PDB file of N, CA and C in Angstrom:
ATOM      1  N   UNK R 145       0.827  -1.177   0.000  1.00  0.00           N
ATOM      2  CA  UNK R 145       0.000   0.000   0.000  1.00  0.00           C
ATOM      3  C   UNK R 145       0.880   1.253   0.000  1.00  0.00           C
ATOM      4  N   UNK R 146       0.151   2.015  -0.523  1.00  0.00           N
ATOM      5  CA  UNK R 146       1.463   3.321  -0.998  1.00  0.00           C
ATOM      6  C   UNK R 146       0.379   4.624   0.011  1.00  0.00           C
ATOM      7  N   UNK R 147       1.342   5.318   1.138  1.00  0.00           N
ATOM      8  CA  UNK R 147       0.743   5.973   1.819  1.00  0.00           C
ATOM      9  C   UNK R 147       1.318   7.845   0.977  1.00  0.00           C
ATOM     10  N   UNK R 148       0.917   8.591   1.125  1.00  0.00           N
ATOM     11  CA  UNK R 148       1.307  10.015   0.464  1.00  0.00           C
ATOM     12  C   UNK R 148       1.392  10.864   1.938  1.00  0.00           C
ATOM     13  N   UNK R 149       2.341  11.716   2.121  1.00  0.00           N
ATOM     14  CA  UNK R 149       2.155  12.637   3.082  1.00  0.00           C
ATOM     15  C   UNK R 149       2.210  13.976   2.516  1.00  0.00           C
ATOM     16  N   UNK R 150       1.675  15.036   2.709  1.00  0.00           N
ATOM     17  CA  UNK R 150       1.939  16.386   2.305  1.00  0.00           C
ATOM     18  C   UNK R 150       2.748  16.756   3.181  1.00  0.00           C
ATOM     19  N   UNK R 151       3.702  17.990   2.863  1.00  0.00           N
ATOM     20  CA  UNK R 151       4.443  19.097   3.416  1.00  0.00           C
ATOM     21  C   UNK R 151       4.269  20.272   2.591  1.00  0.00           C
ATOM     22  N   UNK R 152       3.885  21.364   3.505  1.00  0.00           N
ATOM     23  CA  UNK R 152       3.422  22.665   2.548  1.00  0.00           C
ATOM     24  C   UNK R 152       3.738  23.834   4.104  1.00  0.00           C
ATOM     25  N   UNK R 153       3.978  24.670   2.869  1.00  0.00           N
ATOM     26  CA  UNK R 153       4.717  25.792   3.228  1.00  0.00           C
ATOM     27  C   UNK R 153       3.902  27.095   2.348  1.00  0.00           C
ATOM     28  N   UNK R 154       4.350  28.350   2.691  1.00  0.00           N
ATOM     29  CA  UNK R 154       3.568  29.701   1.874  1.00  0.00           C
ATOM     30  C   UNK R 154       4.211  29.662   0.443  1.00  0.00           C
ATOM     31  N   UNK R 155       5.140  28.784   0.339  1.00  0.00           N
ATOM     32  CA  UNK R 155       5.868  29.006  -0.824  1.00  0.00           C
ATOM     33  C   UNK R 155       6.451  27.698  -1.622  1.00  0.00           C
ATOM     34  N   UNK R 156       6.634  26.450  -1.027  1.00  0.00           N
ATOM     35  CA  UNK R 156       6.546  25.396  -1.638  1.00  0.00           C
ATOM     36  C   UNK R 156       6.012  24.430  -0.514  1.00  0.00           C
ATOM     37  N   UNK R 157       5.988  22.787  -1.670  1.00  0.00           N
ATOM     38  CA  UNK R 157       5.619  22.265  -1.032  1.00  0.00           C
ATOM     39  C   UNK R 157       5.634  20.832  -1.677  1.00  0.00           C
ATOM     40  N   UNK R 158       5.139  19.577  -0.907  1.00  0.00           N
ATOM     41  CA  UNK R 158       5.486  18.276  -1.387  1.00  0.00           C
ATOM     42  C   UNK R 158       4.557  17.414  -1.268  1.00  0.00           C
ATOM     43  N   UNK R 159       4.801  16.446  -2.317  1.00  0.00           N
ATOM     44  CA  UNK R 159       3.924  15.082  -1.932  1.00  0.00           C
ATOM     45  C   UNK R 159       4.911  13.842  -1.749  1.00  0.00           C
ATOM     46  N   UNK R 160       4.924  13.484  -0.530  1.00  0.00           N
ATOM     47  CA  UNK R 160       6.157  11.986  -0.735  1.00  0.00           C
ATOM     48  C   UNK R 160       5.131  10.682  -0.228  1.00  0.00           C
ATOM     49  N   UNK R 161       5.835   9.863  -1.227  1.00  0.00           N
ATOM     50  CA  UNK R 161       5.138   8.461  -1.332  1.00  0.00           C
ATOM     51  C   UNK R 161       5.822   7.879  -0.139  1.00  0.00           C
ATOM     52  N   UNK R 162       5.049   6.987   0.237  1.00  0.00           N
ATOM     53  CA  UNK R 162       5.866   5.701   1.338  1.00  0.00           C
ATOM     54  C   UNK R 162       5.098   4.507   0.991  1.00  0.00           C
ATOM     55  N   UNK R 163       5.897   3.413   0.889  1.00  0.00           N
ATOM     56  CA  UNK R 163       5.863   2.227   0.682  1.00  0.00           C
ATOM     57  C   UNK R 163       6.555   1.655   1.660  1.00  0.00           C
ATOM     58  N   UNK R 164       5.447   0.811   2.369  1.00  0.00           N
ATOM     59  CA  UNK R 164       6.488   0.315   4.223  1.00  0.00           C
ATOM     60  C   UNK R 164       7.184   0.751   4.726  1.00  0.00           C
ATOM     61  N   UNK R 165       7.078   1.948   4.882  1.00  0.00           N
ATOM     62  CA  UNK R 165       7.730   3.369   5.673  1.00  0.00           C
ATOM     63  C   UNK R 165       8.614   3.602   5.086  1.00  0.00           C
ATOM     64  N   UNK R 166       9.305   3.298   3.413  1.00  0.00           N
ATOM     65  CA  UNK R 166      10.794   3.541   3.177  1.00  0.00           C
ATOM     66  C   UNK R 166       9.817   4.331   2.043  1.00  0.00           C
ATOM     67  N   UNK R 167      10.775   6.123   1.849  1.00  0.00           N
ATOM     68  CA  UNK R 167       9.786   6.975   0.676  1.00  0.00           C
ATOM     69  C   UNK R 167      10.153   6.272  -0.686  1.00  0.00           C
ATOM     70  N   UNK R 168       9.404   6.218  -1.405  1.00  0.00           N
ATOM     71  CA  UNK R 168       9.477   5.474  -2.368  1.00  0.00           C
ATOM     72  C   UNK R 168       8.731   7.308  -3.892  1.00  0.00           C
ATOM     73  N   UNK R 169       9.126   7.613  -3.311  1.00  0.00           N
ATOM     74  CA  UNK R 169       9.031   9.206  -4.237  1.00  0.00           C
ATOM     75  C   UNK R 169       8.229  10.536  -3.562  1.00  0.00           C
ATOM     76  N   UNK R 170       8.659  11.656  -4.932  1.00  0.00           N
ATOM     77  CA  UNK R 170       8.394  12.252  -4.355  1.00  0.00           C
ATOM     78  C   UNK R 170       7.733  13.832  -5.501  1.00  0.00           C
ATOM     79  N   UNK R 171       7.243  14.380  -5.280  1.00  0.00           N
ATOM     80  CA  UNK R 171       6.036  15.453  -5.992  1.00  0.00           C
ATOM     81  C   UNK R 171       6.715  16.804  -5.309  1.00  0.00           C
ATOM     82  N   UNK R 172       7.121  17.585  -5.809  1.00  0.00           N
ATOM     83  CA  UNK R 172       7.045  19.002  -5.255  1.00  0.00           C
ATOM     84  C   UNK R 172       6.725  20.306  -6.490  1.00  0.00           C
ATOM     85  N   UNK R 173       6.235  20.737  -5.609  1.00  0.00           N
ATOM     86  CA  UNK R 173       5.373  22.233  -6.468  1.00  0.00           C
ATOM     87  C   UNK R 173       5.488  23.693  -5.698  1.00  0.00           C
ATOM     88  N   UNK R 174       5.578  24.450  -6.041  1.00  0.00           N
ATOM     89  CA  UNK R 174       5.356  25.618  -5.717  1.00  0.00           C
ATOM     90  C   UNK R 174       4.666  26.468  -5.903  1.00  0.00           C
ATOM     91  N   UNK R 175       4.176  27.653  -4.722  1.00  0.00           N
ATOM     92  CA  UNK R 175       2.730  28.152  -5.061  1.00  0.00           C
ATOM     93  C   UNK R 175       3.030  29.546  -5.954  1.00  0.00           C
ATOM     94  N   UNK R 176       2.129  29.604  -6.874  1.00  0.00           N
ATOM     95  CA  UNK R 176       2.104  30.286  -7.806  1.00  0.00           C
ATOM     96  C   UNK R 176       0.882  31.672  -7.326  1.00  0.00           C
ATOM     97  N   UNK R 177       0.614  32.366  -6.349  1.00  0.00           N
ATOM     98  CA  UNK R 177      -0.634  33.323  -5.795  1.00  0.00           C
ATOM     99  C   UNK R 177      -0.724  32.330  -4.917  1.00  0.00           C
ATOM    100  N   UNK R 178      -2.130  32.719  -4.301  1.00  0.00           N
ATOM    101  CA  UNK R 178      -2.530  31.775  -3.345  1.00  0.00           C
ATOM    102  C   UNK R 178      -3.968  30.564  -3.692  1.00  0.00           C
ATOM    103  N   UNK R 179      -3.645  31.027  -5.125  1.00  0.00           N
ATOM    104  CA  UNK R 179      -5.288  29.847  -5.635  1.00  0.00           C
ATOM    105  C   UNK R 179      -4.040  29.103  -6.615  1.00  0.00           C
ATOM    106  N   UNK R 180      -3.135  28.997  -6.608  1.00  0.00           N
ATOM    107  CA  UNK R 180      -2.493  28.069  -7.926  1.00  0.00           C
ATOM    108  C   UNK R 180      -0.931  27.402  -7.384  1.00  0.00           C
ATOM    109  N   UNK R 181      -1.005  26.225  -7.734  1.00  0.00           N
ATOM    110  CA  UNK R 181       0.351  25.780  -7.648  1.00  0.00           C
ATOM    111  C   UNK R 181       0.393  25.188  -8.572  1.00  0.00           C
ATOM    112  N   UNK R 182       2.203  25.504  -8.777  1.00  0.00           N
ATOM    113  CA  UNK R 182       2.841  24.591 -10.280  1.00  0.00           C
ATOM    114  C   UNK R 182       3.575  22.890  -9.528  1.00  0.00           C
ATOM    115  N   UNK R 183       3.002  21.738 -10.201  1.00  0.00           N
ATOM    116  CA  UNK R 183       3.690  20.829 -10.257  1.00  0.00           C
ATOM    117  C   UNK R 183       4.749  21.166 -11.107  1.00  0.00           C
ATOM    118  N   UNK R 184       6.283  20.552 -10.266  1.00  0.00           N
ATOM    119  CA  UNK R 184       7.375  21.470 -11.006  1.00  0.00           C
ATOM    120  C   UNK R 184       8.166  20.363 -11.005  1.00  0.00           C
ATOM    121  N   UNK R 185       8.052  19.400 -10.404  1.00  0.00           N
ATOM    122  CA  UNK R 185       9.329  17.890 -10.482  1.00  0.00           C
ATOM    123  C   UNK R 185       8.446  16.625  -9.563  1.00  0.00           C
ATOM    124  N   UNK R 186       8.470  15.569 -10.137  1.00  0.00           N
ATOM    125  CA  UNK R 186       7.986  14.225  -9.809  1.00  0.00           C
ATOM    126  C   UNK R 186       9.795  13.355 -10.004  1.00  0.00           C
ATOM    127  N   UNK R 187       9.795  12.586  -9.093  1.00  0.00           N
ATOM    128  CA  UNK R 187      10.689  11.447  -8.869  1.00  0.00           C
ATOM    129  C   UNK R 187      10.339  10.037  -8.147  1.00  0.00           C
ATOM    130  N   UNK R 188      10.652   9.483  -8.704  1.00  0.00           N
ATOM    131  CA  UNK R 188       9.952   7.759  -8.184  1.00  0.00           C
ATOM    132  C   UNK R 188      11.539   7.151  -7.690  1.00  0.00           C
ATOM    133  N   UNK R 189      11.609   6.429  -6.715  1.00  0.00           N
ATOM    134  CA  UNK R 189      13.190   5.355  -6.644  1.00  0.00           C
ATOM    135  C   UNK R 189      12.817   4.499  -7.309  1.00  0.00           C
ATOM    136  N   UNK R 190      13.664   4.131  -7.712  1.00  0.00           N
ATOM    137  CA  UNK R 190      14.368   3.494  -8.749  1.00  0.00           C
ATOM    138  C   UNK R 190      13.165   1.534  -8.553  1.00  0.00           C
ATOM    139  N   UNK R 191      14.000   1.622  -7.112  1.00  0.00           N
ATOM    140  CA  UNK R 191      13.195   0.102  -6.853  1.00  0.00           C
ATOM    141  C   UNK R 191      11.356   0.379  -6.644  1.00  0.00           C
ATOM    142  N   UNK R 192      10.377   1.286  -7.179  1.00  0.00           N
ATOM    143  CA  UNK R 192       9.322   1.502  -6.554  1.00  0.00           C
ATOM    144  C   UNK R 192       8.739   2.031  -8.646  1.00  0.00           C
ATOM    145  N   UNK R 193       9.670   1.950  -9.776  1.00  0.00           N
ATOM    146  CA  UNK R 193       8.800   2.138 -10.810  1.00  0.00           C
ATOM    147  C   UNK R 193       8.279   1.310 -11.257  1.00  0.00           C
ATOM    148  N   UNK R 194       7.001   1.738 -11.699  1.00  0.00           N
ATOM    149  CA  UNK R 194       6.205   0.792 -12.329  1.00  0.00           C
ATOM    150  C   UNK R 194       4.694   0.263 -11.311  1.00  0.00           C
ATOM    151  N   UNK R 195       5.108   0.792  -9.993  1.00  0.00           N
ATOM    152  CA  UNK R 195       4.190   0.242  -9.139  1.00  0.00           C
ATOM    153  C   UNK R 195       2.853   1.814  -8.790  1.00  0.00           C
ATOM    154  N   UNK R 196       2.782   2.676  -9.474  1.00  0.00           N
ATOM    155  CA  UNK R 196       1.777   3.294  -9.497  1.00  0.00           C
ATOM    156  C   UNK R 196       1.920   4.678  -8.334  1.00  0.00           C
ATOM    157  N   UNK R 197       3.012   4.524  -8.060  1.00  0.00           N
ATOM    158  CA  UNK R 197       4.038   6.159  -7.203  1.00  0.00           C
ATOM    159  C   UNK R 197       3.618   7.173  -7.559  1.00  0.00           C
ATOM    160  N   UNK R 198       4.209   7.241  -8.870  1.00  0.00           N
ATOM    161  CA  UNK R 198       3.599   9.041  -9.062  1.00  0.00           C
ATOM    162  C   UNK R 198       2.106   8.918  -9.633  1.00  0.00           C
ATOM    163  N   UNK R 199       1.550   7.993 -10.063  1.00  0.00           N
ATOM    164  CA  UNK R 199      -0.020   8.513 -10.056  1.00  0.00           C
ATOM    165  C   UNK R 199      -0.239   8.389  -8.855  1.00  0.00           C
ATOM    166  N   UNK R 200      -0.449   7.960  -7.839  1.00  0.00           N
ATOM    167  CA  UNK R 200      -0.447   8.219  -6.290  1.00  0.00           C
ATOM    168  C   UNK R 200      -0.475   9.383  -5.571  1.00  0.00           C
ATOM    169  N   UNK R 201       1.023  10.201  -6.007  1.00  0.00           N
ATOM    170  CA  UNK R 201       1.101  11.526  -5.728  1.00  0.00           C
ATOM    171  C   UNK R 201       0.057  12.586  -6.682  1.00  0.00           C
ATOM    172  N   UNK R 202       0.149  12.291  -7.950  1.00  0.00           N
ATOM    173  CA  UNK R 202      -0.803  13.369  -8.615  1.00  0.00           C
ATOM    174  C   UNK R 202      -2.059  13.079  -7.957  1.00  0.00           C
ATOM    175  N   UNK R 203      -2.802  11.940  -7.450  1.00  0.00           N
ATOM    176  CA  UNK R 203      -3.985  11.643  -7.138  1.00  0.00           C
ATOM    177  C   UNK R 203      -3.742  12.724  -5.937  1.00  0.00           C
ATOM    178  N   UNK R 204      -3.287  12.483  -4.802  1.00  0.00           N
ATOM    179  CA  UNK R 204      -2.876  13.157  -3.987  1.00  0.00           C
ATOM    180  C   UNK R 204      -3.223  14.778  -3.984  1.00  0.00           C
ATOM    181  N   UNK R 205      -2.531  15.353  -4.944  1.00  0.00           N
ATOM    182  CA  UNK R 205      -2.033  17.035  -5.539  1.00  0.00           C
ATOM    183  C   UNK R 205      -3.455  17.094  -5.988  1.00  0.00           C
ATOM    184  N   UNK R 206      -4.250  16.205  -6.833  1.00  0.00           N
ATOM    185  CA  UNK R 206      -5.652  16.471  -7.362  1.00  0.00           C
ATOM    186  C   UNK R 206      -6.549  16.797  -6.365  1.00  0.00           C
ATOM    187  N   UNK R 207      -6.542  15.995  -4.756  1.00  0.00           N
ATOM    188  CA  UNK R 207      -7.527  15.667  -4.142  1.00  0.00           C
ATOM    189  C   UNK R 207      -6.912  16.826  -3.022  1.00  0.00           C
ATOM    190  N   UNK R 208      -5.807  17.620  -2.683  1.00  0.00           N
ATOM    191  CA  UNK R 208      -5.543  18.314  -2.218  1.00  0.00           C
ATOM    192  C   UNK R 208      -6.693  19.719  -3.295  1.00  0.00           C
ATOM    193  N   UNK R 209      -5.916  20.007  -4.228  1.00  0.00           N
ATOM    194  CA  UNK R 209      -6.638  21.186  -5.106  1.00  0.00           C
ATOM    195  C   UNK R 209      -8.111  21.201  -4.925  1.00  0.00           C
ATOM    196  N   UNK R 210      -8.740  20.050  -5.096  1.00  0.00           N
ATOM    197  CA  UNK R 210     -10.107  19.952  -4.978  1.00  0.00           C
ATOM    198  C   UNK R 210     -10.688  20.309  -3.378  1.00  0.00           C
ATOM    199  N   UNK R 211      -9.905  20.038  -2.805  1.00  0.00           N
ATOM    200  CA  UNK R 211     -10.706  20.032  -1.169  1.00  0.00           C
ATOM    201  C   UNK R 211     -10.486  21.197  -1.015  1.00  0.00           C
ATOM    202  N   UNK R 212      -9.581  22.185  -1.353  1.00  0.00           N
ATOM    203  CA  UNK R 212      -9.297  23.736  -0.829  1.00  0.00           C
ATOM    204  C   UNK R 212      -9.539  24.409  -2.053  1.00  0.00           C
ATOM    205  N   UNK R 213      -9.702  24.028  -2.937  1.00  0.00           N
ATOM    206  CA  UNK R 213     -10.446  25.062  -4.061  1.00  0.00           C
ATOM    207  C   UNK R 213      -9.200  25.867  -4.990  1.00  0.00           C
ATOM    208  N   UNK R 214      -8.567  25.195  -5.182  1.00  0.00           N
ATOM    209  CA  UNK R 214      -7.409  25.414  -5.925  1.00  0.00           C
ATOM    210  C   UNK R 214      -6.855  24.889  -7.160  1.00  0.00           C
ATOM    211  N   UNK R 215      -5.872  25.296  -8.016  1.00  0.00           N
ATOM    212  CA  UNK R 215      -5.476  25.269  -9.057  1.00  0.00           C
ATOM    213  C   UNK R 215      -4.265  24.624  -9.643  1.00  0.00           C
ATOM    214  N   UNK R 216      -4.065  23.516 -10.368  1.00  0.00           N
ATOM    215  CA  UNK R 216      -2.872  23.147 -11.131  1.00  0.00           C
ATOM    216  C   UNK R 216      -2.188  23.630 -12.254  1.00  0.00           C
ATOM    217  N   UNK R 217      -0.993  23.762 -12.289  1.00  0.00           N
ATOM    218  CA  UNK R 217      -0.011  23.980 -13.443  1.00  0.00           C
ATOM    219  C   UNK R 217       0.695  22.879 -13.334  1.00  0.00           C
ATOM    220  N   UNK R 218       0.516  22.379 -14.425  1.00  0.00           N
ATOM    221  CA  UNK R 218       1.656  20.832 -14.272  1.00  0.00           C
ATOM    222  C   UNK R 218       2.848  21.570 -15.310  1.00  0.00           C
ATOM    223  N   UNK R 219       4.032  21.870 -14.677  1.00  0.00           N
ATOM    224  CA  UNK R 219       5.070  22.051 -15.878  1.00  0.00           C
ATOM    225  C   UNK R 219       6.233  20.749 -15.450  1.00  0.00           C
ATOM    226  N   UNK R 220       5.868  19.811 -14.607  1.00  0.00           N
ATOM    227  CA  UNK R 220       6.654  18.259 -14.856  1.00  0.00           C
ATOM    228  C   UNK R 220       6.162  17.744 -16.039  1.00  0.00           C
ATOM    229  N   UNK R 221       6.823  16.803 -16.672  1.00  0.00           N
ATOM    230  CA  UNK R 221       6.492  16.542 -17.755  1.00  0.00           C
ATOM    231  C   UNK R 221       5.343  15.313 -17.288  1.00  0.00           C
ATOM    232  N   UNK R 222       5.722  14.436 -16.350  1.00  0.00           N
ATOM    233  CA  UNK R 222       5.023  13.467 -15.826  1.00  0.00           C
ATOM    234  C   UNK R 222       3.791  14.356 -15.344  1.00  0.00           C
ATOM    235  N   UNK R 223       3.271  14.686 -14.371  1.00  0.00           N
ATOM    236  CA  UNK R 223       2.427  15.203 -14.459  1.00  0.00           C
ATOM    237  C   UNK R 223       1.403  16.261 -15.365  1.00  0.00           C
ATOM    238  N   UNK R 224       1.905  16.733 -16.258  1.00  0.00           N
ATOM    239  CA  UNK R 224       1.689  16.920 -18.128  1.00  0.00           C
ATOM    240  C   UNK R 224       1.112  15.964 -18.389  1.00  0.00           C
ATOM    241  N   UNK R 225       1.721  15.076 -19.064  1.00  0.00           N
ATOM    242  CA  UNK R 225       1.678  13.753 -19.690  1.00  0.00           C
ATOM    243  C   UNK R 225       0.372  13.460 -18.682  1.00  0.00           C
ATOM    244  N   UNK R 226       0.396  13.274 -17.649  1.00  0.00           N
ATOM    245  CA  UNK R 226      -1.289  12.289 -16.691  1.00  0.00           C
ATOM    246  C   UNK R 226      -2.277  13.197 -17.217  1.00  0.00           C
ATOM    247  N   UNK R 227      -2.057  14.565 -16.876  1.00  0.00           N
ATOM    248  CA  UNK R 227      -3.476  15.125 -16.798  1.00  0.00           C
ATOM    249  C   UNK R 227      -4.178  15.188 -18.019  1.00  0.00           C
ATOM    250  N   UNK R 228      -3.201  14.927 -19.383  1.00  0.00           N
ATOM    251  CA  UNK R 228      -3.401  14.827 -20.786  1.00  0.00           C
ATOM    252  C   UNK R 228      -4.313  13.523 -21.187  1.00  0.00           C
ATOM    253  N   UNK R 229      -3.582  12.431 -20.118  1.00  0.00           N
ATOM    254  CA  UNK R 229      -4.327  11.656 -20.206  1.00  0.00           C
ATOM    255  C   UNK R 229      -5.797  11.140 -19.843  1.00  0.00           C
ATOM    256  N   UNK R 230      -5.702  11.779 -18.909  1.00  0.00           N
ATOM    257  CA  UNK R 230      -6.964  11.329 -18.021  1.00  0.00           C
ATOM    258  C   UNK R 230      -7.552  12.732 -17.571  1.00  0.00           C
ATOM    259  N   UNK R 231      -9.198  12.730 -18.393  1.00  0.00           N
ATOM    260  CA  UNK R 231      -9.809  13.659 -18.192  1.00  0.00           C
ATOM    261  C   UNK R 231     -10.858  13.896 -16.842  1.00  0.00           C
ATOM    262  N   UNK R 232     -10.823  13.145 -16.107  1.00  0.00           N
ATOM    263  CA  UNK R 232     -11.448  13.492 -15.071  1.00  0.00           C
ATOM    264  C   UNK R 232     -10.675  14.197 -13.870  1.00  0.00           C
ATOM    265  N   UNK R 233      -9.694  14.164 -14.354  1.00  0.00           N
ATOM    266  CA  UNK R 233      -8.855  15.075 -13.562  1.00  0.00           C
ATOM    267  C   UNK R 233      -8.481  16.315 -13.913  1.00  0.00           C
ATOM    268  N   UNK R 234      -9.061  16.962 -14.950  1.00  0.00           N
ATOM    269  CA  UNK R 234      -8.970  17.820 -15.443  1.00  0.00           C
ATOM    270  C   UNK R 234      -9.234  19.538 -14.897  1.00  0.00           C
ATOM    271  N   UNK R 235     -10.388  19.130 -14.172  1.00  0.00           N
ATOM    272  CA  UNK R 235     -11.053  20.211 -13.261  1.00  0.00           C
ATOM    273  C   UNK R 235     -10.237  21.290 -12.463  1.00  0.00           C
ATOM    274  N   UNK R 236      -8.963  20.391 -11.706  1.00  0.00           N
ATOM    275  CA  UNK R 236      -8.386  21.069 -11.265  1.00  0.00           C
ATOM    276  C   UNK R 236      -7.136  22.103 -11.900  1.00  0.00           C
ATOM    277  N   UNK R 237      -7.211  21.717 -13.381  1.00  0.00           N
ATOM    278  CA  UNK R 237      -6.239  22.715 -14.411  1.00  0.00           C
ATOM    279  C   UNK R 237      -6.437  24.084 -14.414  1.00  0.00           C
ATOM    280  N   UNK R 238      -5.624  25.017 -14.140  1.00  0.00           N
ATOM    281  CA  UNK R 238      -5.865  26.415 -14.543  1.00  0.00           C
ATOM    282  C   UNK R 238      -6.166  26.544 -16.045  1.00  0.00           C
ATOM    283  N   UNK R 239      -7.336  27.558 -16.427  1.00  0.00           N
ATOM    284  CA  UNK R 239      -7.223  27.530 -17.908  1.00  0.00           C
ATOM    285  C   UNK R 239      -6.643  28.224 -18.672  1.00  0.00           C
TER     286      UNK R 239
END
């Protein structure tokens, strides 16, 4: 089971994965105003790709934006690439 913790700050902030307490990646963004943050770098370890990490964290960053009424910029390419993919996550995109 892949647990996510946030760390947030007025000015950046993170999503790190844990997989049996060892972090197994990690999401950080920075706030762009106070209604928008840019996803700005996603990283997975090495032993933890393929097992669903960083969609974990974007799920995470989605369900954060949504509960406080806020905004995504994905300029990671990984997080790019998801939200391109999958439109129900879309909502939370700045337009």
């Amino acid at each position: 089971m892949i647990e996510v913790k946030q760390n947030n700050d007025e000015k950046h902030g993170s999503f790190e994965a844990f997989i049996e307490g060892k972090r197994a990646g990690m999401m950080t963004y920075t706030w762009a105003g106070e209604e928008r943050f840019i996803i700005d770098h996603t990283e997975v370890e090495e032993a933890y790709n393929g097992k669903g990490v960083g969609k974990e964290m974007l799920l995470a960053a989605v369900d954060f934006a949504r509960k406080n009424d806020k905004k995504i910029i994905p300029l990671c390419p990984f997080a790019k690439a998801s939200f391109q993919k999958s439109e129900e996550l879309q909502d939370v995109l700045v337009n």
